[in-house]
mmCIF file of C-alpha atoms and ligand atoms in Angstrom:
data_model
loop_
_atom_site.group_PDB
_atom_site.id
_atom_site.type_symbol
_atom_site.label_atom_id
_atom_site.label_comp_id
_atom_site.label_asym_id
_atom_site.label_seq_id
_atom_site.Cartn_x
_atom_site.Cartn_y
_atom_site.Cartn_z
ATOM 1 C CA UNK A 1 -12.265 21.213 -19.537
ATOM 2 C CA UNK A 2 -13.327 19.409 -16.642
ATOM 3 C CA UNK A 3 -13.659 19.637 -12.529
ATOM 4 C CA UNK A 4 -11.395 18.700 -9.814
ATOM 5 C CA UNK A 5 -13.716 16.162 -8.754
ATOM 6 C CA UNK A 6 -13.755 14.277 -12.268
ATOM 7 C CA UNK A 7 -10.074 14.960 -11.999
ATOM 8 C CA UNK A 8 -9.224 12.910 -8.903
ATOM 9 C CA UNK A 9 -12.045 10.086 -9.977
ATOM 10 C CA UNK A 10 -9.583 10.116 -12.920
ATOM 11 C CA UNK A 11 -6.372 9.491 -11.148
ATOM 12 C CA UNK A 12 -8.056 7.016 -8.812
ATOM 13 C CA UNK A 13 -9.315 5.283 -11.684
ATOM 14 C CA UNK A 14 -6.225 4.933 -13.350
ATOM 15 C CA UNK A 15 -3.642 3.894 -10.787
ATOM 16 C CA UNK A 16 -0.785 1.419 -11.445
ATOM 17 C CA UNK A 17 -0.102 -1.403 -9.354
ATOM 18 C CA UNK A 18 3.607 -2.176 -8.767
ATOM 19 C CA UNK A 19 3.746 -5.474 -6.862
ATOM 20 C CA UNK A 20 5.024 -6.255 -3.720
ATOM 21 C CA UNK A 21 8.185 -7.783 -2.624
ATOM 22 C CA UNK A 22 9.289 -9.403 0.748
ATOM 23 C CA UNK A 23 12.459 -6.943 2.616
ATOM 24 C CA UNK A 24 14.735 -6.415 5.379
ATOM 25 C CA UNK A 25 12.877 -3.629 7.704
ATOM 26 C CA UNK A 26 16.101 -1.883 7.387
ATOM 27 C CA UNK A 27 14.760 -1.399 3.410
ATOM 28 C CA UNK A 28 11.140 -0.908 4.922
ATOM 29 C CA UNK A 29 11.632 3.016 5.508
ATOM 30 C CA UNK A 30 8.298 4.685 4.256
ATOM 31 C CA UNK A 31 6.602 1.227 2.422
ATOM 32 C CA UNK A 32 3.303 0.357 2.865
ATOM 33 C CA UNK A 33 2.281 -3.182 4.360
ATOM 34 C CA UNK A 34 0.997 -5.410 1.837
ATOM 35 C CA UNK A 35 -0.675 -7.769 4.224
ATOM 36 C CA UNK A 36 -1.570 -7.795 8.034
ATOM 37 C CA UNK A 37 1.267 -8.455 10.577
ATOM 38 C CA UNK A 38 0.361 -10.892 13.994
ATOM 39 C CA UNK A 39 2.414 -10.973 16.670
ATOM 40 C CA UNK A 40 4.110 -14.300 17.496
ATOM 41 C CA UNK A 41 5.165 -13.512 20.726
ATOM 42 C CA UNK A 42 3.692 -12.019 24.091
ATOM 43 C CA UNK A 43 5.117 -8.317 24.588
ATOM 44 C CA UNK A 44 6.929 -8.093 27.285
ATOM 45 C CA UNK A 45 7.411 -12.317 27.035
ATOM 46 C CA UNK A 46 7.911 -12.593 30.476
ATOM 47 C CA UNK A 47 7.369 -10.642 33.927
ATOM 48 C CA UNK A 48 9.752 -8.077 34.012
ATOM 49 C CA UNK A 49 10.530 -5.280 36.509
ATOM 50 C CA UNK A 50 9.138 -1.928 35.270
ATOM 51 C CA UNK A 51 11.646 -0.599 38.166
ATOM 52 C CA UNK A 52 15.185 -0.249 39.601
ATOM 53 C CA UNK A 53 15.139 -2.116 43.026
ATOM 54 C CA UNK A 54 14.039 -5.183 44.610
ATOM 55 C CA UNK A 55 12.163 -8.289 44.043
ATOM 56 C CA UNK A 56 10.165 -9.439 47.311
ATOM 57 C CA UNK A 57 8.544 -12.525 48.081
ATOM 58 C CA UNK A 58 4.999 -11.967 50.107
ATOM 59 C CA UNK A 59 5.585 -8.624 50.712
ATOM 60 C CA UNK A 60 3.933 -7.786 54.250
ATOM 61 C CA UNK A 61 6.880 -6.071 56.321
ATOM 62 C CA UNK A 62 9.351 -3.581 56.653
ATOM 63 C CA UNK A 63 12.662 -5.274 55.828
ATOM 64 C CA UNK A 64 13.816 -7.979 53.469
ATOM 65 C CA UNK A 65 17.026 -10.479 53.227
ATOM 66 C CA UNK A 66 18.824 -9.756 49.521
ATOM 67 C CA UNK A 67 20.003 -13.153 48.525
ATOM 68 C CA UNK A 68 21.140 -12.280 44.929
ATOM 69 C CA UNK A 69 20.554 -10.408 41.826
ATOM 70 C CA UNK A 70 19.199 -10.484 38.721
ATOM 71 C CA UNK A 71 20.174 -7.985 36.265
ATOM 72 C CA UNK A 72 18.377 -7.095 32.811
ATOM 73 C CA UNK A 73 19.237 -9.934 30.402
ATOM 74 C CA UNK A 74 19.803 -12.696 33.242
ATOM 75 C CA UNK A 75 18.112 -15.764 32.312
ATOM 76 C CA UNK A 76 18.999 -17.535 36.085
ATOM 77 C CA UNK A 77 15.492 -17.576 38.521
ATOM 78 C CA UNK A 78 16.316 -17.499 41.665
ATOM 79 C CA UNK A 79 14.005 -18.950 44.401
ATOM 80 C CA UNK A 80 12.651 -17.000 47.353
ATOM 81 C CA UNK A 81 11.074 -17.484 50.515
ATOM 82 C CA UNK A 82 8.919 -14.936 52.721
ATOM 83 C CA UNK A 83 10.858 -12.440 53.635
ATOM 84 C CA UNK A 84 13.357 -12.505 51.183
ATOM 85 C CA UNK A 85 14.372 -10.368 47.878
ATOM 86 C CA UNK A 86 16.704 -10.031 45.116
ATOM 87 C CA UNK A 87 18.471 -6.586 43.990
ATOM 88 C CA UNK A 88 16.749 -5.937 40.776
ATOM 89 C CA UNK A 89 17.163 -4.297 37.729
ATOM 90 C CA UNK A 90 14.614 -2.013 34.727
ATOM 91 C CA UNK A 91 13.363 -4.794 32.347
ATOM 92 C CA UNK A 92 15.113 -8.096 34.562
ATOM 93 C CA UNK A 93 13.051 -10.773 34.553
ATOM 94 C CA UNK A 94 11.571 -10.742 37.993
ATOM 95 C CA UNK A 95 11.767 -14.134 39.841
ATOM 96 C CA UNK A 96 9.008 -16.139 40.087
ATOM 97 C CA UNK A 97 8.559 -16.271 43.593
ATOM 98 C CA UNK A 98 8.455 -12.669 43.716
ATOM 99 C CA UNK A 99 4.935 -10.768 43.898
ATOM 100 C CA UNK A 100 6.078 -6.958 44.064
ATOM 101 C CA UNK A 101 9.197 -4.829 43.097
ATOM 102 C CA UNK A 102 9.986 -2.463 45.567
ATOM 103 C CA UNK A 103 11.596 0.861 43.951
ATOM 104 C CA UNK A 104 15.326 1.506 45.064
ATOM 105 C CA UNK A 105 13.988 5.437 46.254
ATOM 106 C CA UNK A 106 11.970 3.791 48.565
ATOM 107 C CA UNK A 107 14.118 1.626 50.896
ATOM 108 C CA UNK A 108 17.893 1.981 52.833
ATOM 109 C CA UNK A 109 20.049 -0.431 52.805
ATOM 110 C CA UNK A 110 22.161 -2.078 55.606
ATOM 111 C CA UNK A 111 24.349 -5.164 54.760
ATOM 112 C CA UNK A 112 22.283 -8.168 53.090
ATOM 113 C CA UNK A 113 19.064 -6.008 54.383
ATOM 114 C CA UNK A 114 16.978 -3.486 52.862
ATOM 115 C CA UNK A 115 14.327 -1.031 55.229
ATOM 116 C CA UNK A 116 11.394 0.533 53.920
ATOM 117 C CA UNK A 117 11.537 3.748 54.194
ATOM 118 C CA UNK A 118 7.859 4.829 52.526
ATOM 119 C CA UNK A 119 4.920 3.131 52.042
ATOM 120 C CA UNK A 120 4.377 1.706 49.276
ATOM 121 C CA UNK A 121 1.464 2.526 47.120
ATOM 122 C CA UNK A 122 -0.559 -0.988 45.346
ATOM 123 C CA UNK A 123 1.917 -0.792 42.662
ATOM 124 C CA UNK A 124 3.608 -3.770 42.024
ATOM 125 C CA UNK A 125 6.012 -2.640 39.228
ATOM 126 C CA UNK A 126 5.768 -5.818 37.473
ATOM 127 C CA UNK A 127 5.154 -5.924 33.753
ATOM 128 C CA UNK A 128 2.324 -8.314 32.878
ATOM 129 C CA UNK A 129 3.679 -10.818 29.767
ATOM 130 C CA UNK A 130 1.127 -9.757 26.608
ATOM 131 C CA UNK A 131 0.546 -6.510 28.490
ATOM 132 C CA UNK A 132 1.388 -4.607 25.054
ATOM 133 C CA UNK A 133 0.599 -7.437 22.748
ATOM 134 C CA UNK A 134 -0.721 -10.462 23.211
ATOM 135 C CA UNK A 135 0.611 -13.895 20.713
ATOM 136 C CA UNK A 136 -1.592 -13.737 17.667
ATOM 137 C CA UNK A 137 -3.328 -10.074 17.895
ATOM 138 C CA UNK A 138 -3.037 -7.906 14.739
ATOM 139 C CA UNK A 139 0.257 -5.946 15.340
ATOM 140 C CA UNK A 140 0.059 -3.385 12.028
ATOM 141 C CA UNK A 141 -2.653 -3.701 9.667
ATOM 142 C CA UNK A 142 -2.334 -3.801 5.752
ATOM 143 C CA UNK A 143 -1.559 -0.134 4.106
ATOM 144 C CA UNK A 144 0.263 0.857 7.534
ATOM 145 C CA UNK A 145 2.971 3.398 6.480
ATOM 146 C CA UNK A 146 6.096 2.221 7.854
ATOM 147 C CA UNK A 147 7.282 5.037 9.946
ATOM 148 C CA UNK A 148 10.167 4.784 11.846
ATOM 149 C CA UNK A 149 7.877 4.029 15.329
ATOM 150 C CA UNK A 150 6.307 0.821 13.332
ATOM 151 C CA UNK A 151 9.600 -0.602 12.068
ATOM 152 C CA UNK A 152 10.623 -0.253 16.232
ATOM 153 C CA UNK A 153 7.509 -1.534 16.789
ATOM 154 C CA UNK A 154 7.874 -4.649 14.305
ATOM 155 C CA UNK A 155 11.637 -5.021 15.573
ATOM 156 C CA UNK A 156 10.513 -5.667 18.876
ATOM 157 C CA UNK A 157 8.320 -7.858 18.052
ATOM 158 C CA UNK A 158 11.051 -10.147 16.469
ATOM 159 C CA UNK A 159 10.171 -9.373 12.735
ATOM 160 C CA UNK A 160 12.921 -8.466 10.339
ATOM 161 C CA UNK A 161 10.988 -8.887 7.776
ATOM 162 C CA UNK A 162 7.941 -7.744 5.747
ATOM 163 C CA UNK A 163 6.422 -7.399 2.638
ATOM 164 C CA UNK A 164 5.293 -4.240 1.243
ATOM 165 C CA UNK A 165 4.677 -3.195 -1.933
ATOM 166 C CA UNK A 166 6.943 -1.780 -3.874
ATOM 167 C CA UNK A 167 8.233 1.873 -4.747
ATOM 168 C CA UNK A 168 7.659 3.882 -8.482
ATOM 169 C CA UNK A 169 10.785 4.936 -10.086
ATOM 170 C CA UNK A 170 9.860 8.488 -10.404
ATOM 171 C CA UNK A 171 11.388 10.846 -13.736
ATOM 172 C CA UNK A 172 11.328 14.371 -13.049
ATOM 173 C CA UNK A 173 11.610 16.113 -16.490
ATOM 174 C CA UNK A 174 12.525 19.796 -15.826
ATOM 175 C CA UNK A 175 11.765 22.032 -19.124
ATOM 176 C CA UNK A 176 12.705 25.625 -19.655
ATOM 177 C CA UNK A 177 15.521 27.020 -21.591
ATOM 178 C CA UNK A 178 14.936 29.879 -18.854
ATOM 179 C CA UNK A 179 16.294 28.363 -16.269
ATOM 180 C CA UNK A 180 19.867 28.130 -14.542
ATOM 181 C CA UNK A 181 20.817 26.160 -11.858
ATOM 182 C CA UNK A 182 21.189 28.326 -8.412
ATOM 183 C CA UNK A 183 25.070 29.426 -7.566
ATOM 184 C CA UNK A 184 25.915 30.014 -11.403
ATOM 185 C CA UNK A 185 25.799 33.547 -12.674
ATOM 186 C CA UNK A 186 22.494 34.641 -14.385
ATOM 187 C CA UNK A 187 22.532 36.521 -17.482
ATOM 188 C CA UNK A 188 20.073 38.461 -18.967
ATOM 189 C CA UNK A 189 16.592 36.609 -19.647
ATOM 190 C CA UNK A 190 17.353 33.703 -17.362
ATOM 191 C CA UNK A 191 15.845 33.001 -13.989
ATOM 192 C CA UNK A 192 16.922 30.857 -11.217
ATOM 193 C CA UNK A 193 14.624 26.680 -11.111
ATOM 194 C CA UNK A 194 12.897 26.182 -8.219
ATOM 195 C CA UNK A 195 10.983 23.444 -9.608
ATOM 196 C CA UNK A 196 13.624 20.399 -9.735
ATOM 197 C CA UNK A 197 14.992 20.361 -6.243
ATOM 198 C CA UNK A 198 11.400 21.110 -5.013
ATOM 199 C CA UNK A 199 9.858 17.997 -6.842
ATOM 200 C CA UNK A 200 12.700 16.094 -6.279
ATOM 201 C CA UNK A 201 12.353 17.033 -2.142
ATOM 202 C CA UNK A 202 8.539 16.256 -2.558
ATOM 203 C CA UNK A 203 9.074 12.876 -3.745
ATOM 204 C CA UNK A 204 12.032 12.117 -0.959
ATOM 205 C CA UNK A 205 9.003 13.492 1.807
ATOM 206 C CA UNK A 206 6.756 10.795 -0.023
ATOM 207 C CA UNK A 207 8.972 8.050 0.574
ATOM 208 C CA UNK A 208 10.371 7.226 -3.090
ATOM 209 C CA UNK A 209 13.907 6.564 -3.324
ATOM 210 C CA UNK A 210 14.295 6.060 -7.075
ATOM 211 C CA UNK A 211 14.262 10.118 -8.519
ATOM 212 C CA UNK A 212 15.567 11.181 -11.568
ATOM 213 C CA UNK A 213 15.598 14.795 -12.802
ATOM 214 C CA UNK A 214 16.267 15.781 -16.377
ATOM 215 C CA UNK A 215 16.800 19.399 -17.904
ATOM 216 C CA UNK A 216 15.078 19.279 -20.921
ATOM 217 C CA UNK A 217 15.227 22.018 -23.796
ATOM 218 C CA UNK A 218 12.504 23.759 -25.325
ATOM 219 C CA UNK A 219 12.572 22.154 -28.985
ATOM 220 C CA UNK A 220 10.331 19.199 -29.804
ATOM 221 C CA UNK A 221 12.723 16.867 -30.340
ATOM 222 C CA UNK A 222 14.331 16.995 -27.418
ATOM 223 C CA UNK A 223 10.852 16.894 -25.706
ATOM 224 C CA UNK A 224 9.752 13.631 -27.257
ATOM 225 C CA UNK A 225 13.107 12.078 -27.088
ATOM 226 C CA UNK A 226 13.618 12.404 -23.228
ATOM 227 C CA UNK A 227 9.758 10.793 -23.103
ATOM 228 C CA UNK A 228 10.619 8.097 -25.169
ATOM 229 C CA UNK A 229 13.313 7.016 -23.050
ATOM 230 C CA UNK A 230 11.885 7.504 -19.447
ATOM 231 C CA UNK A 231 8.624 6.261 -20.749
ATOM 232 C CA UNK A 232 10.512 2.585 -20.974
ATOM 233 C CA UNK A 233 12.263 2.993 -17.288
ATOM 234 C CA UNK A 234 10.388 4.624 -14.985
ATOM 235 C CA UNK A 235 6.554 4.022 -13.581
ATOM 236 C CA UNK A 236 5.863 7.513 -12.727
ATOM 237 C CA UNK A 237 7.164 10.049 -15.237
ATOM 238 C CA UNK A 238 6.415 14.091 -13.534
ATOM 239 C CA UNK A 239 7.112 17.095 -16.289
ATOM 240 C CA UNK A 240 7.701 20.656 -14.836
ATOM 241 C CA UNK A 241 6.324 23.043 -17.260
ATOM 242 C CA UNK A 242 6.221 23.408 -21.044
ATOM 243 C CA UNK A 243 2.309 22.094 -20.414
ATOM 244 C CA UNK A 244 0.280 25.228 -21.068
ATOM 245 C CA UNK A 245 -0.600 26.967 -24.692
ATOM 246 C CA UNK A 246 2.524 28.920 -25.569
ATOM 247 C CA UNK A 247 4.236 27.615 -28.708
ATOM 248 C CA UNK A 248 7.046 26.467 -26.421
ATOM 249 C CA UNK A 249 5.102 24.521 -24.439
ATOM 250 C CA UNK A 250 5.544 21.275 -26.328
ATOM 251 C CA UNK A 251 5.089 18.365 -23.570
ATOM 252 C CA UNK A 252 1.620 17.501 -24.344
ATOM 253 C CA UNK A 253 3.002 16.819 -28.390
ATOM 254 C CA UNK A 254 5.939 14.700 -26.630
ATOM 255 C CA UNK A 255 3.692 12.860 -24.422
ATOM 256 C CA UNK A 256 1.050 12.469 -27.898
ATOM 257 C CA UNK A 257 3.916 11.301 -30.507
ATOM 258 C CA UNK A 258 4.983 8.622 -27.728
ATOM 259 C CA UNK A 259 1.576 7.457 -27.470
ATOM 260 C CA UNK A 260 0.640 8.215 -24.110
ATOM 261 C CA UNK A 261 -3.312 8.199 -23.633
ATOM 262 C CA UNK A 262 -4.131 11.472 -22.236
ATOM 263 C CA UNK A 263 -6.687 10.922 -19.772
ATOM 264 C CA UNK A 264 -7.085 14.854 -19.318
ATOM 265 C CA UNK A 265 -5.789 17.955 -19.933
ATOM 266 C CA UNK A 266 -7.252 21.105 -18.497
ATOM 267 C CA UNK A 267 -8.978 21.362 -14.599
ATOM 268 C CA UNK A 268 -11.187 24.201 -14.210
ATOM 269 C CA UNK A 269 -9.328 25.535 -10.775
ATOM 270 C CA UNK A 270 -6.705 28.073 -9.726
ATOM 271 C CA UNK A 271 -3.933 27.505 -9.610
ATOM 272 C CA UNK A 272 -2.557 25.554 -12.911
ATOM 273 C CA UNK A 273 -5.505 25.079 -15.128
ATOM 274 C CA UNK A 274 -3.186 23.592 -17.817
ATOM 275 C CA UNK A 275 -2.711 20.135 -16.624
ATOM 276 C CA UNK A 276 -2.083 16.583 -18.143
ATOM 277 C CA UNK A 277 -2.481 12.878 -16.784
ATOM 278 C CA UNK A 278 -2.018 10.316 -18.991
ATOM 279 C CA UNK A 279 -1.065 6.734 -19.110
ATOM 280 C CA UNK A 280 1.148 4.409 -20.831
ATOM 281 C CA UNK A 281 1.137 0.680 -20.115
ATOM 282 C CA UNK A 282 1.967 0.748 -16.157
ATOM 283 C CA UNK A 283 3.405 4.177 -16.606
ATOM 284 C CA UNK A 284 1.330 7.485 -15.207
ATOM 285 C CA UNK A 285 2.480 10.803 -16.694
ATOM 286 C CA UNK A 286 1.943 14.388 -15.350
ATOM 287 C CA UNK A 287 1.913 17.521 -16.804
ATOM 288 C CA UNK A 288 2.662 20.462 -14.089
ATOM 289 C CA UNK A 289 2.498 24.166 -14.548
ATOM 290 C CA UNK A 290 5.838 25.687 -14.589
ATOM 291 C CA UNK A 291 4.875 28.091 -11.727
ATOM 292 C CA UNK A 292 6.542 26.983 -8.972
ATOM 293 C CA UNK A 293 3.418 27.245 -6.514
ATOM 294 C CA UNK A 294 1.278 25.982 -9.286
ATOM 295 C CA UNK A 295 3.476 23.198 -9.869
ATOM 296 C CA UNK A 296 3.684 22.282 -5.858
ATOM 297 C CA UNK A 297 -0.141 22.657 -5.425
ATOM 298 C CA UNK A 298 -0.368 20.447 -8.160
ATOM 299 C CA UNK A 299 1.366 17.772 -7.456
ATOM 300 C CA UNK A 300 -0.175 17.804 -4.132
ATOM 301 C CA UNK A 301 -3.680 17.716 -5.393
ATOM 302 C CA UNK A 302 -3.178 15.003 -8.182
ATOM 303 C CA UNK A 303 0.629 13.299 -7.905
ATOM 304 C CA UNK A 304 1.168 12.586 -4.382
ATOM 305 C CA UNK A 305 -2.402 10.642 -3.931
ATOM 306 C CA UNK A 306 -1.543 8.763 -7.071
ATOM 307 C CA UNK A 307 1.938 7.962 -5.789
ATOM 308 C CA UNK A 308 0.406 6.856 -2.295
ATOM 309 C CA UNK A 309 -2.215 4.633 -3.908
ATOM 310 C CA UNK A 310 0.759 3.025 -6.304
ATOM 311 C CA UNK A 311 2.667 2.524 -2.985
ATOM 312 C CA UNK A 312 0.361 0.246 -1.198
ATOM 313 C CA UNK A 313 -1.497 3.670 1.041
ATOM 314 C CA UNK A 314 -5.423 2.884 1.379
ATOM 315 C CA UNK A 315 -7.241 6.143 1.958
ATOM 316 C CA UNK A 316 -11.095 6.666 2.606
ATOM 317 C CA UNK A 317 -10.571 10.172 1.590
ATOM 318 C CA UNK A 318 -8.536 12.753 0.662
ATOM 319 C CA UNK A 319 -9.736 15.498 2.368
ATOM 320 C CA UNK A 320 -10.340 16.345 5.924
ATOM 321 C CA UNK A 321 -12.166 19.017 7.375
ATOM 322 C CA UNK A 322 -11.751 22.389 9.569
ATOM 323 C CA UNK A 323 -14.118 25.851 10.315
ATOM 324 C CA UNK A 324 -12.953 28.642 8.468
ATOM 325 C CA UNK A 325 -10.921 31.514 10.473
ATOM 326 C CA UNK A 326 -12.399 34.183 8.202
ATOM 327 C CA UNK A 327 -15.219 34.545 5.117
ATOM 328 C CA UNK A 328 -14.269 33.364 1.959
ATOM 329 C CA UNK A 329 -15.157 34.641 -1.423
ATOM 330 C CA UNK A 330 -14.700 32.646 -4.722
ATOM 331 C CA UNK A 331 -15.529 34.998 -7.874
ATOM 332 C CA UNK A 332 -13.397 33.131 -10.251
ATOM 333 C CA UNK A 333 -16.333 30.254 -11.476
ATOM 334 C CA UNK A 334 -13.423 28.113 -11.100
ATOM 335 C CA UNK A 335 -12.311 25.491 -7.984
ATOM 336 C CA UNK A 336 -9.399 26.524 -5.845
ATOM 337 C CA UNK A 337 -6.991 25.304 -3.863
ATOM 338 C CA UNK A 338 -5.862 27.812 -0.836
ATOM 339 C CA UNK A 339 -2.483 27.460 0.832
ATOM 340 C CA UNK A 340 -3.674 27.424 4.406
ATOM 341 C CA UNK A 341 -2.830 26.835 7.882
ATOM 342 C CA UNK A 342 -4.783 24.316 10.082
ATOM 343 C CA UNK A 343 -4.260 24.707 13.934
ATOM 344 C CA UNK A 344 -6.362 22.841 15.954
ATOM 345 C CA UNK A 345 -10.047 21.925 14.094
ATOM 346 C CA UNK A 346 -9.495 25.870 12.373
ATOM 347 C CA UNK A 347 -7.848 26.820 9.366
ATOM 348 C CA UNK A 348 -6.523 29.932 8.253
ATOM 349 C CA UNK A 349 -6.393 30.818 4.522
ATOM 350 C CA UNK A 350 -3.246 32.659 3.392
ATOM 351 C CA UNK A 351 -3.657 36.422 1.803
ATOM 352 C CA UNK A 352 -0.708 35.584 -0.914
ATOM 353 C CA UNK A 353 -1.929 33.161 -3.300
ATOM 354 C CA UNK A 354 -0.080 34.082 -5.940
ATOM 355 C CA UNK A 355 1.106 31.079 -8.652
ATOM 356 C CA UNK A 356 4.453 31.742 -9.053
ATOM 357 C CA UNK A 357 5.156 32.564 -5.030
ATOM 358 C CA UNK A 358 6.732 29.941 -3.168
ATOM 359 C CA UNK A 359 7.296 31.586 0.022
ATOM 360 C CA UNK A 360 3.771 31.456 1.602
ATOM 361 C CA UNK A 361 4.086 28.227 0.872
ATOM 362 C CA UNK A 362 6.679 27.303 3.552
ATOM 363 C CA UNK A 363 4.470 27.571 6.093
ATOM 364 C CA UNK A 364 1.238 26.253 4.840
ATOM 365 C CA UNK A 365 0.424 22.843 5.770
ATOM 366 C CA UNK A 366 -3.109 22.364 4.048
ATOM 367 C CA UNK A 367 -4.637 23.524 0.794
ATOM 368 C CA UNK A 368 -8.393 24.710 1.387
ATOM 369 C CA UNK A 369 -10.713 23.112 -1.666
ATOM 370 C CA UNK A 370 -13.294 25.351 -2.668
ATOM 371 C CA UNK A 371 -15.606 24.031 -5.231
ATOM 372 C CA UNK A 372 -16.569 26.202 -8.469
ATOM 373 C CA UNK A 373 -20.204 26.434 -7.487
ATOM 374 C CA UNK A 374 -19.625 27.726 -4.461
ATOM 375 C CA UNK A 375 -19.084 31.946 -4.138
ATOM 376 C CA UNK A 376 -18.696 32.548 -0.613
ATOM 377 C CA UNK A 377 -18.588 30.733 2.628
ATOM 378 C CA UNK A 378 -18.365 32.242 6.156
ATOM 379 C CA UNK A 379 -16.714 32.662 8.525
ATOM 380 C CA UNK A 380 -17.031 29.358 11.030
ATOM 381 C CA UNK A 381 -18.235 27.381 8.359
ATOM 382 C CA UNK A 382 -16.622 23.909 7.395
ATOM 383 C CA UNK A 383 -14.488 23.978 4.090
ATOM 384 C CA UNK A 384 -12.712 20.883 2.715
ATOM 385 C CA UNK A 385 -8.432 20.484 2.520
ATOM 386 C CA UNK A 386 -6.047 18.543 1.617
ATOM 387 C CA UNK A 387 -3.259 18.085 4.169
ATOM 388 C CA UNK A 388 0.534 19.237 2.395
ATOM 389 C CA UNK A 389 3.036 16.472 2.654
ATOM 390 C CA UNK A 390 6.740 18.700 2.351
HETATM 391 P P1 AMP B 401 5.335 27.716 -18.440
HETATM 392 O O1 AMP B 401 4.702 26.386 -17.447
HETATM 393 O O2 AMP B 401 6.835 26.816 -18.742
HETATM 394 O O3 AMP B 401 4.801 28.275 -19.373
HETATM 395 O O4 AMP B 401 6.102 28.253 -17.140
HETATM 396 C C1 AMP B 401 5.389 29.573 -16.512
HETATM 397 C C2 AMP B 401 6.164 30.129 -15.438
HETATM 398 O O5 AMP B 401 6.951 29.170 -14.849
HETATM 399 C C3 AMP B 401 7.090 30.880 -16.739
HETATM 400 O O6 AMP B 401 7.095 32.285 -15.721
HETATM 401 C C4 AMP B 401 8.443 30.330 -16.526
HETATM 402 O O7 AMP B 401 9.245 30.803 -16.092
HETATM 403 C C5 AMP B 401 8.289 29.682 -14.887
HETATM 404 N N1 AMP B 401 8.694 28.287 -14.331
HETATM 405 C C6 AMP B 401 9.320 27.606 -15.416
HETATM 406 N N2 AMP B 401 10.006 26.116 -14.633
HETATM 407 C C7 AMP B 401 10.280 26.736 -13.378
HETATM 408 C C8 AMP B 401 11.320 26.213 -12.664
HETATM 409 N N3 AMP B 401 11.781 24.834 -12.765
HETATM 410 N N4 AMP B 401 11.759 27.046 -11.794
HETATM 411 C C9 AMP B 401 10.899 28.057 -12.290
HETATM 412 N N5 AMP B 401 10.197 28.759 -12.014
HETATM 413 C C10 AMP B 401 9.740 28.230 -13.693
HETATM 414 MG MG1 MG B 402 8.313 26.609 -20.215
#
């Protein structure tokens, strides 16, 4: 049995690389950039009006003659003399002779004249070229997750293609003869399956797009044959259940028969002591506990970091810190991952930590890590936690 620390080290040491590809930004959502991106333009590109109003030349008096109009998108320039101006709209190119844009709300119009109704502040209401980002500046760093804002930002810089790490193909193997799908009638001895949809949705949240889920009968033949099949076509295999010590926990043997190199089995932790991690060629193999909450928590602690690493995320540390709202005792001599809610800089650990109970994970956003060596942590002391991604 190994410690949590050793397990995490093993996962980081055995990470896989999936290579990169150059793809259109519409296909790059939730991918990680595999190189820095520098801006090739100034943003804004030209002097832009920040308001709807009037761009005037040599602002000094209370009235101006309006001699034209410039709309957003117009490419024309209108030459202005002192005391002249143009009607202008937000985002439009400001004439080069104009030094200020007066807000529409500040003037009264009378024919082709405007009369200032309010004293105006020093603000010119003109956006300066390069004010947001300058040509040649770093726009986004290697390892940045391309979320919606990042993609919008890149598109605004004229970037239509990006080089990102490839995403893994993931196979979920759900074991358990007792499992039935929600929506079907339950017969004696059966239970409804939680983990199939849960793991699929967790992977979707992590940005994985190729996920196939297989139900596996609790026989050695079925387990061995599905493992053989998925090892050939996927980068990650995540098994749910069948990894403990019961006579019908057959996944570890199925991995062994198929030549998976076992990196660890059993971590001195709660929940989920029996958990499997192995590697064959460039495929990582995880065997998670069948108990739904234990499955969820061990996915967060071990599978998610491995996925993110393979997808090109650059992480300095997995754990964050917060101060404990209530004292906690650990008499188990094992490490604990406790579901909790982090708010600001403090963290509240939930009462219900049952391995089978998913309900108390619904509102959890963190898993507080307590080491096996720690027996007591007082209120107000600092603890480490993993952020939940769900
Ligand atoms: P196992 O890890 O296969 O020994 O399963 C441990 C416990 O979790 C058993 O009570 C199983 O019935 C339950 N379990 C296993 N897989 C699932 C699942 N997909 N959904 C809900 N409960 C499960
Ligand atoms: Mg089972």
